[in-house]
Amino acid sequence: TGGNSKPWNYGVDAVRLGDVSVNLVDRGFQPAVAYGLTLQSATAQNITNNTGVAIPFEAAVAVAQGGMLRATGFVAPDGRSGQAALNVDKLALGPLQSVILRYAGMSLQSGSLSSSGQVKFALPSKGAPTVQVNGLALSLPDVLLSRQASGPRLLSLKQFELAGGSLDLAERRIGLRRVTLSRGDVAAAIARDGRMDWQSSASQVAARPANKTPANVGGAPWRANVDT
């Protein structure tokens, strides 16, 4: 090859995938957290090594336990930056019951999650990654929590909604424009020792051994703001 030869370039008009299934299982919880995912369709267009051209993509994933995930956006050819509109439709929360029990001390009896928002990320070669979430909306209908799987209910909500949410990882900032709780029912009982059953759940969580985490590396504290 000559010293003046040009580098090779490549271009692909479109890549499409469909009907690909994946089972995700986390056995760190008992019972294990398990979701069955089926990639119904995924398309990426104008794939090239031209770093100045973003690659558009879209994907749709069905959840066997209930729910649908969709994403539409753009990503840089090197995968180090991109943005996407994400949508979660009626994702079943039942498989997360053991997670909620471990960290909240309560058992989830029913509930599904619907959410949407725009995500933008960048992974620079130097410096910290940046992640921004805007226009976050979240809905949790028909939520029922109890102290144990077969115990009386502690909390029921016909609807929990969040609108206008935002998150900025670099700025350590969380914003919520509106939080709505409707048709809620809270049960509380006082035991003979004077403690409420909610306190018992909280104390069980606090008594569990904490997972080992890296030492605090510093940084500004997180800030949160809720308008209404």
Coordinates of C-alpha atoms in Angstrom, one line a residue, residues 16-141:
R16 CA -32.8 -4.8 11.5
L17 CA -33.3 -7.4 14.2
G18 CA -36.5 -9.1 15.4
D19 CA -37.8 -12.0 17.6
V20 CA -34.8 -12.2 19.9
S21 CA -35.5 -13.4 23.4
V22 CA -33.5 -12.9 26.6
N23 CA -34.1 -14.0 30.1
L24 CA -32.8 -11.8 32.8
V25 CA -32.4 -13.3 36.3
D26 CA -30.8 -11.8 39.4
R27 CA -30.3 -14.6 42.0
G28 CA -29.0 -12.1 44.6
F29 CA -32.6 -11.8 45.7
Q30 CA -34.9 -14.5 47.1
P31 CA -37.1 -15.2 45.2
A32 CA -34.9 -14.2 42.2
V33 CA -35.8 -11.2 40.1
A34 CA -36.6 -12.5 36.7
Y35 CA -37.9 -10.9 33.5
G36 CA -38.4 -12.5 30.1
L37 CA -37.7 -10.0 27.3
T38 CA -38.4 -10.4 23.6
L39 CA -36.9 -7.9 21.2
Q40 CA -39.8 -7.6 18.8
S41 CA -38.0 -5.2 16.5
A42 CA -34.9 -3.0 16.4
T43 CA -33.6 -0.9 13.5
A44 CA -30.5 1.2 13.1
Q45 CA -30.0 3.3 10.0
N46 CA -27.2 5.0 8.2
I47 CA -24.4 3.2 10.1
T48 CA -21.1 4.7 9.2
N49 CA -17.6 5.4 10.6
N50 CA -18.2 9.1 9.9
T51 CA -18.0 10.5 13.4
G52 CA -20.0 13.6 12.3
V53 CA -23.1 11.6 11.5
A54 CA -25.5 10.3 14.2
I55 CA -27.1 6.9 13.8
P56 CA -30.9 6.9 14.2
F57 CA -32.4 3.8 15.9
E58 CA -35.6 2.5 17.3
A59 CA -36.5 -0.6 19.3
A60 CA -39.5 -2.3 20.8
V61 CA -39.2 -4.9 23.6
A62 CA -42.1 -7.0 25.0
V63 CA -41.9 -8.2 28.6
A64 CA -43.3 -11.7 29.2
Q65 CA -44.5 -10.8 32.7
G66 CA -46.4 -7.9 31.3
G67 CA -45.4 -4.6 29.7
M68 CA -43.8 -3.0 26.7
L69 CA -40.5 -1.0 26.3
R70 CA -39.9 1.4 23.4
A71 CA -36.9 3.6 22.5
T72 CA -36.3 6.0 19.6
G73 CA -33.3 8.2 19.2
F74 CA -29.8 8.8 17.9
V75 CA -26.3 7.5 18.9
A76 CA -22.8 8.5 17.8
P77 CA -20.9 5.9 15.7
D78 CA -18.5 5.3 18.6
G79 CA -21.4 4.9 21.1
R80 CA -20.0 7.5 23.4
S81 CA -23.0 9.9 23.2
G82 CA -26.6 9.8 22.2
Q83 CA -30.1 10.7 23.1
A84 CA -33.4 8.8 23.1
A85 CA -37.1 9.1 23.9
L86 CA -38.0 6.2 26.2
N87 CA -41.4 4.7 26.9
V88 CA -42.4 2.1 29.4
D89 CA -46.0 0.8 29.2
K90 CA -47.6 -1.1 32.0
L91 CA -44.5 -2.9 33.2
A92 CA -45.4 -5.6 35.7
L93 CA -43.8 -4.9 39.1
G94 CA -44.5 -8.4 40.5
P95 CA -41.0 -9.7 39.7
L96 CA -39.5 -6.8 41.8
Q97 CA -41.3 -7.9 45.0
S98 CA -38.2 -9.3 46.6
V99 CA -36.3 -6.0 45.9
I100 CA -39.0 -3.9 47.5
L101 CA -39.2 -6.3 50.5
R102 CA -35.5 -6.0 51.0
Y103 CA -35.2 -2.2 50.8
A104 CA -38.6 -1.1 52.0
G105 CA -39.6 -3.9 54.3
M106 CA -43.0 -4.3 52.6
S107 CA -44.5 -6.7 50.1
L108 CA -45.9 -5.5 46.8
Q109 CA -49.2 -7.2 46.1
S110 CA -50.1 -5.4 42.8
G111 CA -49.0 -2.5 40.6
S112 CA -47.6 -1.7 37.2
L113 CA -45.4 1.0 35.9
S114 CA -45.8 3.3 33.0
S115 CA -43.2 6.0 32.3
S116 CA -41.8 8.2 29.5
G117 CA -39.0 10.7 29.2
Q118 CA -36.0 11.9 27.1
V119 CA -32.5 10.8 28.0
K120 CA -29.3 12.3 26.8
F121 CA -25.8 10.9 27.7
A122 CA -22.2 11.5 26.9
L123 CA -19.1 9.3 27.8
P124 CA -16.1 11.6 27.2
S125 CA -12.6 10.0 27.0
K126 CA -11.6 12.3 29.9
G127 CA -13.8 13.5 32.7
A128 CA -17.0 12.2 34.2
P129 CA -19.9 10.9 32.2
T130 CA -23.0 13.1 31.8
V131 CA -26.6 11.9 31.9
Q132 CA -29.6 14.1 31.6
V133 CA -33.3 13.1 31.8
N134 CA -36.0 15.6 30.9
G135 CA -39.8 15.4 30.6
L136 CA -40.0 12.5 32.9
A137 CA -43.5 11.2 33.5
L138 CA -44.4 8.2 35.7
S139 CA -47.7 6.5 36.6
L140 CA -48.3 3.7 39.1
P141 CA -52.0 2.6 39.2

